[in-house]
mmCIF file of C-alpha atoms and ligand atoms in Angstrom:
data_model
loop_
_atom_site.group_PDB
_atom_site.id
_atom_site.type_symbol
_atom_site.label_atom_id
_atom_site.label_comp_id
_atom_site.label_asym_id
_atom_site.label_seq_id
_atom_site.Cartn_x
_atom_site.Cartn_y
_atom_site.Cartn_z
ATOM 1 C CA MET N 1 177.863 79.811 87.994
ATOM 2 C CA ALA N 2 175.413 82.836 86.674
ATOM 3 C CA THR N 3 176.488 83.836 83.629
ATOM 4 C CA GLY N 4 175.092 86.979 81.720
ATOM 5 C CA VAL N 5 174.199 86.661 78.358
ATOM 6 C CA PRO N 6 174.985 90.389 76.173
ATOM 7 C CA SER N 7 172.152 91.991 75.317
ATOM 8 C CA GLY N 8 173.399 93.093 71.675
ATOM 9 C CA LYS N 9 171.832 96.287 72.286
ATOM 10 C CA SER N 10 174.591 98.984 71.596
ATOM 11 C CA LYS N 11 175.880 100.328 74.482
ATOM 12 C CA LYS N 12 176.347 104.213 75.416
ATOM 13 C CA GLN N 13 179.766 105.476 74.385
ATOM 14 C CA GLY N 14 181.627 107.890 76.722
ATOM 15 C CA MET N 15 180.841 108.979 80.189
ATOM 16 C CA ASP N 16 177.844 110.519 81.869
ATOM 17 C CA PHE N 17 179.217 111.511 85.205
ATOM 18 C CA GLN N 18 182.622 112.553 85.682
ATOM 19 C CA ILE N 19 184.314 113.085 89.957
ATOM 20 C CA SER N 20 184.125 116.631 90.886
ATOM 21 C CA TYR N 21 186.736 118.551 93.377
ATOM 22 C CA VAL N 22 188.146 121.490 94.104
ATOM 23 C CA GLY N 23 191.068 122.737 92.322
ATOM 24 C CA LYS N 24 190.170 120.309 89.145
ATOM 25 C CA LYS N 25 191.786 122.383 85.842
ATOM 26 C CA SER N 26 190.708 122.160 82.430
ATOM 27 C CA GLU N 27 192.990 119.617 80.066
ATOM 28 C CA GLU N 28 193.655 123.135 78.167
ATOM 29 C CA GLU N 29 195.039 124.602 81.305
ATOM 30 C CA ILE N 30 197.362 121.483 82.013
ATOM 31 C CA LEU N 31 198.575 120.834 78.438
ATOM 32 C CA ASN N 32 199.069 124.557 77.723
ATOM 33 C CA GLN N 33 201.641 125.051 79.927
ATOM 34 C CA PRO N 34 205.525 125.784 78.730
ATOM 35 C CA ALA N 35 207.949 123.017 78.533
ATOM 36 C CA LYS N 36 211.027 123.585 80.569
ATOM 37 C CA GLN N 37 214.988 122.562 79.106
ATOM 38 C CA LEU N 38 216.143 119.098 79.972
ATOM 39 C CA ASN N 39 220.272 119.373 80.605
ATOM 40 C CA ARG N 40 222.159 116.271 79.963
ATOM 41 C CA ILE N 41 223.875 115.430 83.277
ATOM 42 C CA ASN N 42 225.482 112.284 82.065
ATOM 43 C CA LEU N 43 226.052 109.526 79.353
ATOM 44 C CA ILE N 44 226.890 105.635 80.172
ATOM 45 C CA GLU N 45 227.715 103.444 77.084
ATOM 46 C CA GLY N 46 228.164 99.606 76.886
ATOM 47 C CA ASN N 47 227.489 96.228 75.150
ATOM 48 C CA HIS N 48 224.623 94.507 75.573
ATOM 49 C CA GLU N 49 221.978 91.256 74.325
ATOM 50 C CA PHE N 50 220.093 94.012 72.647
ATOM 51 C CA GLU N 51 220.887 97.129 70.813
ATOM 52 C CA THR N 52 218.631 99.754 72.976
ATOM 53 C CA SER N 53 218.783 103.387 74.306
ATOM 54 C CA GLY N 54 217.597 104.953 77.419
ATOM 55 C CA ARG N 55 216.719 107.748 79.408
ATOM 56 C CA MET N 56 216.377 108.998 82.825
ATOM 57 C CA ILE N 57 214.631 112.143 83.258
ATOM 58 C CA TYR N 58 215.585 113.888 87.027
ATOM 59 C CA GLY N 59 212.913 116.205 87.901
ATOM 60 C CA ASP N 60 209.461 116.591 88.417
ATOM 61 C CA ASN N 61 207.433 114.293 85.864
ATOM 62 C CA LEU N 62 205.346 117.106 84.849
ATOM 63 C CA ASP N 63 208.458 119.299 83.676
ATOM 64 C CA GLY N 64 209.853 116.320 82.481
ATOM 65 C CA MET N 65 206.853 115.297 80.579
ATOM 66 C CA ARG N 66 206.059 118.607 79.197
ATOM 67 C CA SER N 67 209.956 118.692 77.901
ATOM 68 C CA LEU N 68 208.866 115.445 76.288
ATOM 69 C CA LEU N 69 205.822 117.310 74.038
ATOM 70 C CA ASN N 70 207.613 119.877 73.400
ATOM 71 C CA GLU N 71 210.769 117.530 72.181
ATOM 72 C CA GLY N 72 208.387 116.058 69.482
ATOM 73 C CA PHE N 73 206.899 112.669 71.299
ATOM 74 C CA ALA N 74 203.674 113.287 71.457
ATOM 75 C CA GLY N 75 202.374 110.031 70.287
ATOM 76 C CA LYS N 76 205.538 107.930 70.567
ATOM 77 C CA ILE N 77 205.013 106.157 73.481
ATOM 78 C CA ASP N 78 204.246 102.014 72.798
ATOM 79 C CA ALA N 79 203.543 101.173 76.580
ATOM 80 C CA VAL N 80 203.430 102.641 80.223
ATOM 81 C CA TYR N 81 203.803 101.541 83.338
ATOM 82 C CA ILE N 82 203.203 103.593 86.472
ATOM 83 C CA ASP N 83 203.415 103.014 90.190
ATOM 84 C CA PRO N 84 203.293 106.356 91.833
ATOM 85 C CA PRO N 85 202.954 106.949 95.545
ATOM 86 C CA TYR N 86 199.938 106.024 97.178
ATOM 87 C CA ALA N 87 198.755 108.792 99.424
ATOM 88 C CA THR N 88 200.062 106.982 102.590
ATOM 89 C CA GLN N 89 201.036 110.296 104.325
ATOM 90 C CA SER N 90 204.396 108.518 104.677
ATOM 91 C CA ASP N 91 208.283 109.029 104.105
ATOM 92 C CA PHE N 92 210.301 106.642 102.078
ATOM 93 C CA PHE N 93 213.954 105.414 103.035
ATOM 94 C CA THR N 94 216.551 103.475 101.182
ATOM 95 C CA SER N 95 218.156 100.759 102.736
ATOM 96 C CA ASP N 96 220.998 103.214 104.080
ATOM 97 C CA GLN N 97 218.772 105.788 105.784
ATOM 98 C CA LYS N 98 218.462 107.896 103.167
ATOM 99 C CA LEU N 99 215.105 109.860 101.915
ATOM 100 C CA ALA N 100 213.872 108.415 98.755
ATOM 101 C CA TYR N 101 210.536 110.362 98.734
ATOM 102 C CA GLU N 102 207.906 112.125 100.685
ATOM 103 C CA ASP N 103 204.228 110.754 99.798
ATOM 104 C CA ARG N 104 202.318 113.454 101.548
ATOM 105 C CA MET N 105 199.528 113.954 99.572
ATOM 106 C CA THR N 106 196.179 113.155 100.003
ATOM 107 C CA GLY N 107 192.510 113.965 98.690
ATOM 108 C CA ALA N 108 192.022 116.387 96.064
ATOM 109 C CA GLU N 109 195.495 116.984 95.787
ATOM 110 C CA PHE N 110 196.194 113.478 95.151
ATOM 111 C CA ILE N 111 193.571 113.042 92.387
ATOM 112 C CA GLU N 112 194.914 116.266 90.827
ATOM 113 C CA PHE N 113 198.358 115.764 90.921
ATOM 114 C CA MET N 114 197.660 112.203 89.361
ATOM 115 C CA ARG N 115 195.165 113.921 86.578
ATOM 116 C CA GLU N 116 197.290 116.607 85.177
ATOM 117 C CA ARG N 117 200.476 113.736 85.031
ATOM 118 C CA LEU N 118 197.946 111.448 83.253
ATOM 119 C CA ILE N 119 196.909 113.205 80.561
ATOM 120 C CA LEU N 120 200.089 114.109 79.573
ATOM 121 C CA ILE N 121 200.747 110.112 79.563
ATOM 122 C CA ARG N 122 197.557 109.875 77.172
ATOM 123 C CA GLU N 123 199.387 112.881 74.723
ATOM 124 C CA LEU N 124 202.705 110.822 74.610
ATOM 125 C CA MET N 125 201.527 107.718 73.887
ATOM 126 C CA LYS N 126 200.757 106.130 70.463
ATOM 127 C CA PRO N 127 197.264 105.146 69.502
ATOM 128 C CA THR N 128 197.837 101.733 69.502
ATOM 129 C CA GLY N 129 199.362 102.007 73.348
ATOM 130 C CA SER N 130 198.765 100.697 76.734
ATOM 131 C CA ILE N 131 198.991 101.522 80.035
ATOM 132 C CA PHE N 132 199.443 100.109 83.612
ATOM 133 C CA VAL N 133 198.216 102.042 86.780
ATOM 134 C CA HIS N 134 199.618 99.834 89.705
ATOM 135 C CA MET N 135 198.128 101.252 93.145
ATOM 136 C CA ASP N 136 196.958 99.692 96.319
ATOM 137 C CA GLU N 137 193.091 100.145 97.840
ATOM 138 C CA LYS N 138 193.684 103.930 99.088
ATOM 139 C CA MET N 139 193.787 105.530 95.670
ATOM 140 C CA ALA N 140 192.945 102.782 93.245
ATOM 141 C CA PHE N 141 188.969 103.293 93.252
ATOM 142 C CA THR N 142 189.424 106.925 92.799
ATOM 143 C CA ILE N 143 192.019 106.833 89.691
ATOM 144 C CA LYS N 144 190.167 104.606 88.259
ATOM 145 C CA ILE N 145 187.378 107.388 87.555
ATOM 146 C CA ILE N 146 190.082 109.196 86.769
ATOM 147 C CA MET N 147 191.423 106.915 84.336
ATOM 148 C CA ASP N 148 187.579 106.323 82.859
ATOM 149 C CA GLU N 149 187.957 110.184 82.248
ATOM 150 C CA ILE N 150 191.213 110.548 80.744
ATOM 151 C CA PHE N 151 191.086 106.883 78.452
ATOM 152 C CA GLY N 152 187.562 106.205 77.851
ATOM 153 C CA GLN N 153 185.361 103.424 80.185
ATOM 154 C CA GLN N 154 185.206 101.204 76.673
ATOM 155 C CA ASN N 155 189.511 100.925 76.704
ATOM 156 C CA PHE N 156 189.632 99.366 80.200
ATOM 157 C CA HIS N 157 190.777 96.079 80.178
ATOM 158 C CA ASN N 158 191.767 94.509 83.587
ATOM 159 C CA TRP N 159 191.312 95.195 87.293
ATOM 160 C CA ILE N 160 194.385 92.881 88.132
ATOM 161 C CA THR N 161 194.602 92.059 91.701
ATOM 162 C CA ARG N 162 198.206 90.617 92.901
ATOM 163 C CA LYS N 163 199.638 88.874 96.011
ATOM 164 C CA LYS N 164 202.300 91.338 97.258
ATOM 165 C CA SER N 165 203.198 89.678 100.034
ATOM 166 C CA ASN N 166 203.604 86.778 102.089
ATOM 167 C CA PRO N 167 200.582 86.573 104.978
ATOM 168 C CA LYS N 168 200.591 89.069 107.747
ATOM 169 C CA ASN N 169 199.243 88.205 111.032
ATOM 170 C CA THR N 170 197.704 91.678 111.514
ATOM 171 C CA VAL N 171 197.060 93.114 115.094
ATOM 172 C CA THR N 172 194.545 95.197 113.697
ATOM 173 C CA LYS N 173 190.346 94.424 113.570
ATOM 174 C CA LYS N 174 190.481 93.275 109.747
ATOM 175 C CA PHE N 175 191.521 90.704 107.313
ATOM 176 C CA GLY N 176 195.302 90.831 106.351
ATOM 177 C CA ASP N 177 196.070 93.130 103.353
ATOM 178 C CA ILE N 178 198.368 90.816 101.342
ATOM 179 C CA SER N 179 196.834 92.737 97.476
ATOM 180 C CA ASP N 180 197.520 95.845 95.184
ATOM 181 C CA TYR N 181 195.833 96.662 91.789
ATOM 182 C CA ILE N 182 197.230 97.231 88.204
ATOM 183 C CA MET N 183 194.953 98.616 85.886
ATOM 184 C CA PHE N 184 194.928 98.081 82.354
ATOM 185 C CA TYR N 185 194.070 100.399 79.742
ATOM 186 C CA SER N 186 194.893 101.146 76.323
ATOM 187 C CA LYS N 187 194.305 104.558 74.486
ATOM 188 C CA SER N 188 191.839 103.177 71.694
ATOM 189 C CA SER N 189 190.224 100.017 70.444
ATOM 190 C CA LYS N 190 193.511 99.049 68.656
ATOM 191 C CA TYR N 191 196.079 98.428 70.890
ATOM 192 C CA LYS N 192 198.697 95.088 71.144
ATOM 193 C CA PHE N 193 198.241 92.363 73.319
ATOM 194 C CA ASN N 194 200.423 89.327 73.581
ATOM 195 C CA LYS N 195 198.288 86.853 75.420
ATOM 196 C CA GLN N 196 200.614 85.413 78.400
ATOM 197 C CA TYR N 197 200.847 81.950 80.018
ATOM 198 C CA THR N 198 202.131 80.156 82.897
ATOM 199 C CA ALA N 199 203.637 76.297 82.984
ATOM 200 C CA TRP N 200 201.001 74.030 83.808
ATOM 201 C CA SER N 201 201.345 72.617 87.361
ATOM 202 C CA GLU N 202 200.965 68.394 87.139
ATOM 203 C CA ASP N 203 198.034 68.616 89.215
ATOM 204 C CA ALA N 204 196.203 71.154 87.011
ATOM 205 C CA ALA N 205 197.207 69.661 83.778
ATOM 206 C CA PHE N 206 196.274 66.290 84.740
ATOM 207 C CA LYS N 207 192.841 67.595 85.835
ATOM 208 C CA GLU N 208 192.300 69.462 82.383
ATOM 209 C CA TYR N 209 193.932 67.302 79.834
ATOM 210 C CA SER N 210 192.454 64.002 81.675
ATOM 211 C CA TYR N 211 192.637 61.123 78.577
ATOM 212 C CA LYS N 212 195.043 59.436 77.173
ATOM 213 C CA ASP N 213 195.486 58.464 74.045
ATOM 214 C CA ASP N 214 197.408 54.810 73.249
ATOM 215 C CA ASP N 215 201.025 56.752 73.072
ATOM 216 C CA ASP N 216 200.179 57.949 76.677
ATOM 217 C CA GLU N 217 200.070 61.359 75.278
ATOM 218 C CA ARG N 218 197.674 63.599 77.471
ATOM 219 C CA TYR N 219 194.810 65.017 75.801
ATOM 220 C CA LYS N 220 190.927 66.927 76.446
ATOM 221 C CA LYS N 221 188.105 66.137 74.271
ATOM 222 C CA VAL N 222 186.219 69.679 73.587
ATOM 223 C CA PRO N 223 183.068 70.420 71.555
ATOM 224 C CA ILE N 224 183.526 70.613 67.768
ATOM 225 C CA TYR N 225 180.872 73.479 67.068
ATOM 226 C CA ALA N 226 180.245 77.157 69.008
ATOM 227 C CA PRO N 227 176.888 79.318 69.573
ATOM 228 C CA GLY N 228 175.442 80.767 66.323
ATOM 229 C CA VAL N 229 173.652 79.430 63.219
ATOM 230 C CA ARG N 230 175.670 80.144 60.141
ATOM 231 C CA ASN N 231 174.660 79.642 56.382
ATOM 232 C CA GLY N 232 177.990 78.537 54.476
ATOM 233 C CA LYS N 233 179.985 75.282 54.640
ATOM 234 C CA THR N 234 180.047 75.309 58.734
ATOM 235 C CA GLY N 235 176.227 75.388 58.691
ATOM 236 C CA GLU N 236 175.943 71.983 56.517
ATOM 237 C CA PRO N 237 175.506 68.323 57.602
ATOM 238 C CA TRP N 238 178.712 66.270 58.165
ATOM 239 C CA ARG N 239 179.273 62.856 58.160
ATOM 240 C CA GLY N 240 174.950 62.916 57.943
ATOM 241 C CA MET N 241 174.972 65.080 61.380
ATOM 242 C CA MET N 242 174.126 68.595 61.548
ATOM 243 C CA PRO N 243 175.641 70.835 64.424
ATOM 244 C CA PRO N 244 172.952 71.017 67.364
ATOM 245 C CA LYS N 245 170.311 73.768 67.111
ATOM 246 C CA GLY N 246 171.283 77.522 67.440
ATOM 247 C CA LYS N 247 174.689 76.299 66.980
ATOM 248 C CA HIS N 248 177.848 75.727 63.691
ATOM 249 C CA TRP N 249 180.826 73.878 63.142
ATOM 250 C CA GLN N 250 183.823 75.799 64.426
ATOM 251 C CA TYR N 251 185.422 73.879 60.960
ATOM 252 C CA THR N 252 184.208 73.305 57.489
ATOM 253 C CA PRO N 253 182.980 69.906 56.670
ATOM 254 C CA GLU N 254 185.968 69.225 54.892
ATOM 255 C CA LYS N 255 188.160 69.652 57.516
ATOM 256 C CA LEU N 256 187.078 67.960 59.944
ATOM 257 C CA ASP N 257 187.205 64.965 57.662
ATOM 258 C CA GLU N 258 190.905 66.185 57.536
ATOM 259 C CA LEU N 259 190.818 66.009 61.711
ATOM 260 C CA ASP N 260 189.427 62.806 61.571
ATOM 261 C CA ALA N 261 191.690 61.087 59.075
ATOM 262 C CA ALA N 262 194.486 62.267 61.672
ATOM 263 C CA GLY N 263 192.542 60.635 64.390
ATOM 264 C CA LEU N 264 191.905 63.865 66.440
ATOM 265 C CA ILE N 265 188.263 63.508 66.658
ATOM 266 C CA TYR N 266 187.300 61.573 69.481
ATOM 267 C CA TRP N 267 183.958 59.703 68.743
ATOM 268 C CA SER N 268 181.553 58.801 72.026
ATOM 269 C CA SER N 269 179.551 55.232 72.204
ATOM 270 C CA ASN N 270 176.534 57.009 71.146
ATOM 271 C CA GLY N 271 178.527 58.406 67.914
ATOM 272 C CA ASN N 272 179.150 61.787 69.009
ATOM 273 C CA PRO N 273 182.398 63.606 67.975
ATOM 274 C CA ARG N 274 184.395 65.480 69.603
ATOM 275 C CA LYS N 275 188.226 67.225 68.987
ATOM 276 C CA LYS N 276 191.103 65.926 71.170
ATOM 277 C CA VAL N 277 193.371 68.633 72.243
ATOM 278 C CA TYR N 278 196.613 67.510 73.088
ATOM 279 C CA LEU N 279 198.746 68.901 76.447
ATOM 280 C CA LYS N 280 201.967 68.883 74.242
ATOM 281 C CA ASP N 281 200.625 71.262 71.922
ATOM 282 C CA SER N 282 199.558 73.867 74.856
ATOM 283 C CA LYS N 283 201.129 76.927 75.599
ATOM 284 C CA GLY N 284 200.342 76.677 78.993
ATOM 285 C CA MET N 285 197.920 78.151 81.230
ATOM 286 C CA ALA N 286 196.647 81.525 79.809
ATOM 287 C CA MET N 287 196.912 83.750 82.375
ATOM 288 C CA GLN N 288 194.145 85.585 84.493
ATOM 289 C CA ASP N 289 193.778 88.459 86.241
ATOM 290 C CA ILE N 290 194.756 87.579 89.452
ATOM 291 C CA PHE N 291 198.552 87.266 90.361
ATOM 292 C CA MET N 292 199.610 85.284 92.649
ATOM 293 C CA ASP N 293 203.566 84.314 91.972
ATOM 294 C CA TYR N 294 204.639 87.815 92.129
ATOM 295 C CA LYS N 295 205.178 89.660 95.518
ATOM 296 C CA ASP N 296 208.052 91.956 96.116
ATOM 297 C CA ALA N 297 211.130 91.051 98.064
ATOM 298 C CA HIS N 298 210.130 91.390 101.759
ATOM 299 C CA ASN N 299 213.232 92.623 102.591
ATOM 300 C CA GLN N 300 214.763 95.799 100.633
ATOM 301 C CA ASN N 301 218.260 95.025 101.444
ATOM 302 C CA ILE N 302 218.054 91.518 99.210
ATOM 303 C CA GLU N 303 216.876 93.608 96.183
ATOM 304 C CA VAL N 304 219.748 95.191 93.787
ATOM 305 C CA THR N 305 219.293 98.721 95.272
ATOM 306 C CA GLY N 306 218.154 99.014 98.086
ATOM 307 C CA TYR N 307 215.430 101.578 96.999
ATOM 308 C CA PRO N 308 212.249 101.200 99.100
ATOM 309 C CA THR N 309 208.703 99.949 97.189
ATOM 310 C CA GLU N 310 210.725 98.509 94.658
ATOM 311 C CA LYS N 311 208.711 95.995 92.836
ATOM 312 C CA ASN N 312 209.264 92.797 91.154
ATOM 313 C CA ILE N 313 211.064 92.638 88.017
ATOM 314 C CA ASP N 314 209.214 89.417 86.669
ATOM 315 C CA LEU N 315 206.078 91.083 87.306
ATOM 316 C CA ILE N 316 207.339 94.090 85.231
ATOM 317 C CA GLU N 317 208.482 91.898 82.705
ATOM 318 C CA LEU N 318 205.384 90.152 82.201
ATOM 319 C CA LEU N 319 203.367 93.416 82.408
ATOM 320 C CA LEU N 320 205.863 94.964 79.178
ATOM 321 C CA LYS N 321 205.761 91.745 77.367
ATOM 322 C CA SER N 322 201.857 91.317 76.855
ATOM 323 C CA ILE N 323 201.122 95.074 75.218
ATOM 324 C CA THR N 324 204.832 95.719 73.223
ATOM 325 C CA ASP N 325 207.261 94.413 70.657
ATOM 326 C CA GLN N 326 211.240 93.970 71.022
ATOM 327 C CA GLY N 327 212.509 97.568 69.903
ATOM 328 C CA ASP N 328 209.154 99.651 71.284
ATOM 329 C CA LEU N 329 209.384 102.769 73.486
ATOM 330 C CA VAL N 330 208.291 102.411 77.087
ATOM 331 C CA LEU N 331 207.609 105.148 79.730
ATOM 332 C CA ASP N 332 207.604 104.559 83.191
ATOM 333 C CA ALA N 333 206.626 108.596 84.706
ATOM 334 C CA PHE N 334 207.442 107.401 88.504
ATOM 335 C CA SER N 335 211.028 105.120 87.709
ATOM 336 C CA GLY N 336 211.984 104.576 91.688
ATOM 337 C CA SER N 337 214.520 102.360 91.497
ATOM 338 C CA GLY N 338 214.563 101.718 87.783
ATOM 339 C CA THR N 339 212.491 98.467 87.776
ATOM 340 C CA THR N 340 210.814 99.419 84.355
ATOM 341 C CA ALA N 341 213.928 100.621 83.031
ATOM 342 C CA GLN N 342 215.459 97.450 83.770
ATOM 343 C CA ALA N 343 212.630 95.112 82.622
ATOM 344 C CA ALA N 344 212.440 97.174 79.285
ATOM 345 C CA MET N 345 216.520 96.691 78.712
ATOM 346 C CA ASN N 346 216.427 92.556 79.994
ATOM 347 C CA LEU N 347 213.466 92.629 76.739
ATOM 348 C CA GLY N 348 215.548 94.614 74.460
ATOM 349 C CA ARG N 349 212.946 97.595 74.373
ATOM 350 C CA ASN N 350 213.705 101.101 74.273
ATOM 351 C CA TRP N 351 212.685 103.231 77.790
ATOM 352 C CA ILE N 352 212.501 106.627 79.188
ATOM 353 C CA VAL N 353 212.107 107.335 83.201
ATOM 354 C CA LEU N 354 211.328 110.146 84.973
ATOM 355 C CA ASP N 355 211.832 110.164 89.313
ATOM 356 C CA SER N 356 212.505 113.765 90.939
ATOM 357 C CA SER N 357 214.855 111.312 93.637
ATOM 358 C CA ASN N 358 218.152 111.806 94.076
ATOM 359 C CA GLU N 359 218.466 108.373 95.441
ATOM 360 C CA ALA N 360 216.138 107.287 92.549
ATOM 361 C CA LEU N 361 218.355 108.891 89.989
ATOM 362 C CA LYS N 362 221.541 107.099 91.754
ATOM 363 C CA ALA N 363 219.731 103.582 92.153
ATOM 364 C CA LEU N 364 219.202 103.682 87.978
ATOM 365 C CA ARG N 365 222.259 104.936 87.717
ATOM 366 C CA GLY N 366 223.904 101.883 89.708
ATOM 367 C CA ARG N 367 222.069 99.486 87.582
ATOM 368 C CA VAL N 368 223.029 101.168 84.423
ATOM 369 C CA GLU N 369 226.316 100.669 85.337
ATOM 370 C CA TYR N 370 226.328 97.148 86.509
ATOM 371 C CA GLU N 371 224.957 96.218 83.244
ATOM 372 C CA GLN N 372 227.883 98.158 81.401
ATOM 373 C CA LYS N 373 230.245 95.841 83.300
ATOM 374 C CA ARG N 374 228.626 92.835 83.162
ATOM 375 C CA GLU N 375 230.555 89.979 81.412
ATOM 376 C CA ASN N 376 228.128 87.364 81.049
ATOM 377 C CA VAL N 377 226.627 89.056 77.796
ATOM 378 C CA ASP N 378 227.300 86.826 74.788
ATOM 379 C CA LEU N 379 230.802 87.793 72.914
ATOM 380 C CA PHE N 380 229.853 87.260 69.310
ATOM 381 C CA SER N 381 225.889 88.745 69.932
ATOM 382 C CA VAL N 382 226.741 92.222 71.805
ATOM 383 C CA ASN N 383 224.912 95.366 70.847
ATOM 384 C CA HIS N 384 225.530 98.795 71.707
ATOM 385 C CA PHE N 385 223.307 100.377 74.466
ATOM 386 C CA SER N 386 223.233 103.948 75.643
ATOM 387 C CA VAL N 387 221.653 106.115 78.576
ATOM 388 C CA SER N 388 221.485 109.654 78.809
ATOM 389 C CA PHE N 389 220.453 110.718 82.321
ATOM 390 C CA GLU N 390 218.928 114.412 81.912
ATOM 391 C CA LYS N 391 217.985 117.185 84.696
ATOM 392 C CA VAL N 392 214.729 119.288 84.327
ATOM 393 C CA ALA N 393 216.114 122.951 84.488
ATOM 394 C CA LYS N 394 215.065 124.605 87.854
HETATM 395 C C1 SAM F 401 205.929 103.635 94.443
HETATM 396 S S1 SAM F 401 208.087 104.417 93.765
HETATM 397 C C2 SAM F 401 208.168 103.802 92.306
HETATM 398 C C3 SAM F 401 208.666 102.557 92.580
HETATM 399 C C4 SAM F 401 209.325 101.937 91.344
HETATM 400 N N1 SAM F 401 208.324 101.018 91.060
HETATM 401 C C5 SAM F 401 210.506 100.731 91.654
HETATM 402 O O1 SAM F 401 209.693 99.693 91.189
HETATM 403 O O2 SAM F 401 211.258 100.579 92.135
HETATM 404 C C6 SAM F 401 207.170 106.051 93.332
HETATM 405 C C7 SAM F 401 208.239 107.082 92.893
HETATM 406 O O3 SAM F 401 207.667 108.198 92.426
HETATM 407 C C8 SAM F 401 208.573 109.173 92.738
HETATM 408 N N2 SAM F 401 207.686 110.433 92.372
HETATM 409 C C9 SAM F 401 206.704 110.754 93.184
HETATM 410 N N3 SAM F 401 206.531 112.006 92.793
HETATM 411 C C10 SAM F 401 207.152 112.433 91.404
HETATM 412 C C11 SAM F 401 207.049 113.476 90.496
HETATM 413 N N4 SAM F 401 206.233 114.711 91.301
HETATM 414 N N5 SAM F 401 208.198 114.170 89.729
HETATM 415 C C12 SAM F 401 208.775 112.070 89.218
HETATM 416 N N6 SAM F 401 208.596 111.620 90.374
HETATM 417 C C13 SAM F 401 208.036 111.266 91.261
HETATM 418 C C14 SAM F 401 209.563 109.310 93.374
HETATM 419 O O4 SAM F 401 210.590 109.855 93.601
HETATM 420 C C15 SAM F 401 209.294 107.665 93.996
HETATM 421 O O5 SAM F 401 210.574 107.135 93.178
#
C-alpha cells in the first residue's frame, strides 16, 4: 500500500472555490429573516433512568430554528444529526398508508433548501459542537461542497459509508446499491470526540494478538520507537542501544526499565526489544469509517413507529456517543419517527427535534408515551424527564 507523506508545507485555509446556482442567497439574507412564535401543544412528563428534557417543534424547521435562535439558543447545541429528504422525487407513507412526507425538491431548489438550514444549524451549534449529515448518493456529493462552504473543509473529519440493507438482486444494469453516507464535520478545530470500539471477533483477535504467554494470555509485539529524532531523554541510549536512525524511544529509559521489570518487553534472539500489548487490555477494535453492522430494519412494520425511513437506533446511539457526553444537548432538524430523540433519551442527553409532518409528531409522541409507561426503570434510581411539543405559529 502506497502512503503519502505529509509535506509539512502550510495548507491554504478556507475555500478558493464555491458552488454557484440560480437562487443562491447571501448568508445575511438567510440569517436576517424574522422568527415566528412557538405555541405549546402538549407536555409529557415521566420517570426515566436519566434526568432529561426534550422538545419537539412541529412545523417548517427553517421557522423553528429561527425561533430557537431568537430564544437565545445560538451557540448552545453540542451535537447535530440530520437525515433530511434525499431528493428522491418520491412520497413516503407510514405502515398504515398515511402520507408522512413528500420528497419532491431537486437540483438548485434542494441545494438551497439544505444550505439555508445548515447555516441556521451552524449558528445554533456550540464552537465545540459537531454534526453528522446522513445522505445517499444522489445529493451527498453536492451537499459535501455546501458543507465545506458552511463549516470549512478543514473541519471535515469523515465520510462514513454505511451498509443500509441486505444485498439486492437488482434487475437494472448496475451493482446492487446497499450503502449510504454520513458526513462528519465540527464547527471548529476544538471539538469533542469519544473514540468508539467494536468487540473483537475471535478470528480478528487471534490474527492481531498472535502470541501467547506462559499464562495463556494473548499478546502482540509492537515497536518501542516512533518516527522523529528527539534531543531529550527519549533520544538517549537505553541498555547501550540508541533508537534506530531517524527515530526516538516511545518512553524514557526509566520507563523502559520499568516495563522490562514488569515482563512487558519481549527480547528477540538478536536482542531487539519490543513491547508486549495484551488482548485483555484492549478496548476492542477502533471503529473505522465503514459501518457494516447498522442496517435499517428491512420491514418498517417490525419497527416501533411504522414511520418510513426510520433509521437504526443503534447507529444513531453510536454516532451520538462519539460526539456527546451525558447531559449534552442534541439537535435533529429532520426528526421523522424521532429516532434521534429516542437515542438521546436512552443515553441521557437532552434534545430538540423538529419536523413538519403530522405523522412525525404522532410517531415521536408515541415513543415518549411509551417511555412514560415503561416499567423496567429501576425504582431506586428514577429521575424525571419532560418533553414539550410545540407548534410554529402560522
Ligand atoms: C428521512 S426522514 C427522517 C427519518 C428519521 N431520521 C428517522 O429515523 O425516523 C426526513 C424527515 O424530514 C422531514 N422534513 C422535510 N422537510 C422538512 C422541513 N422543511 N421542516 C421540517 N421537517 C422536514 C420529513 O417530514 C421527514 O420526516
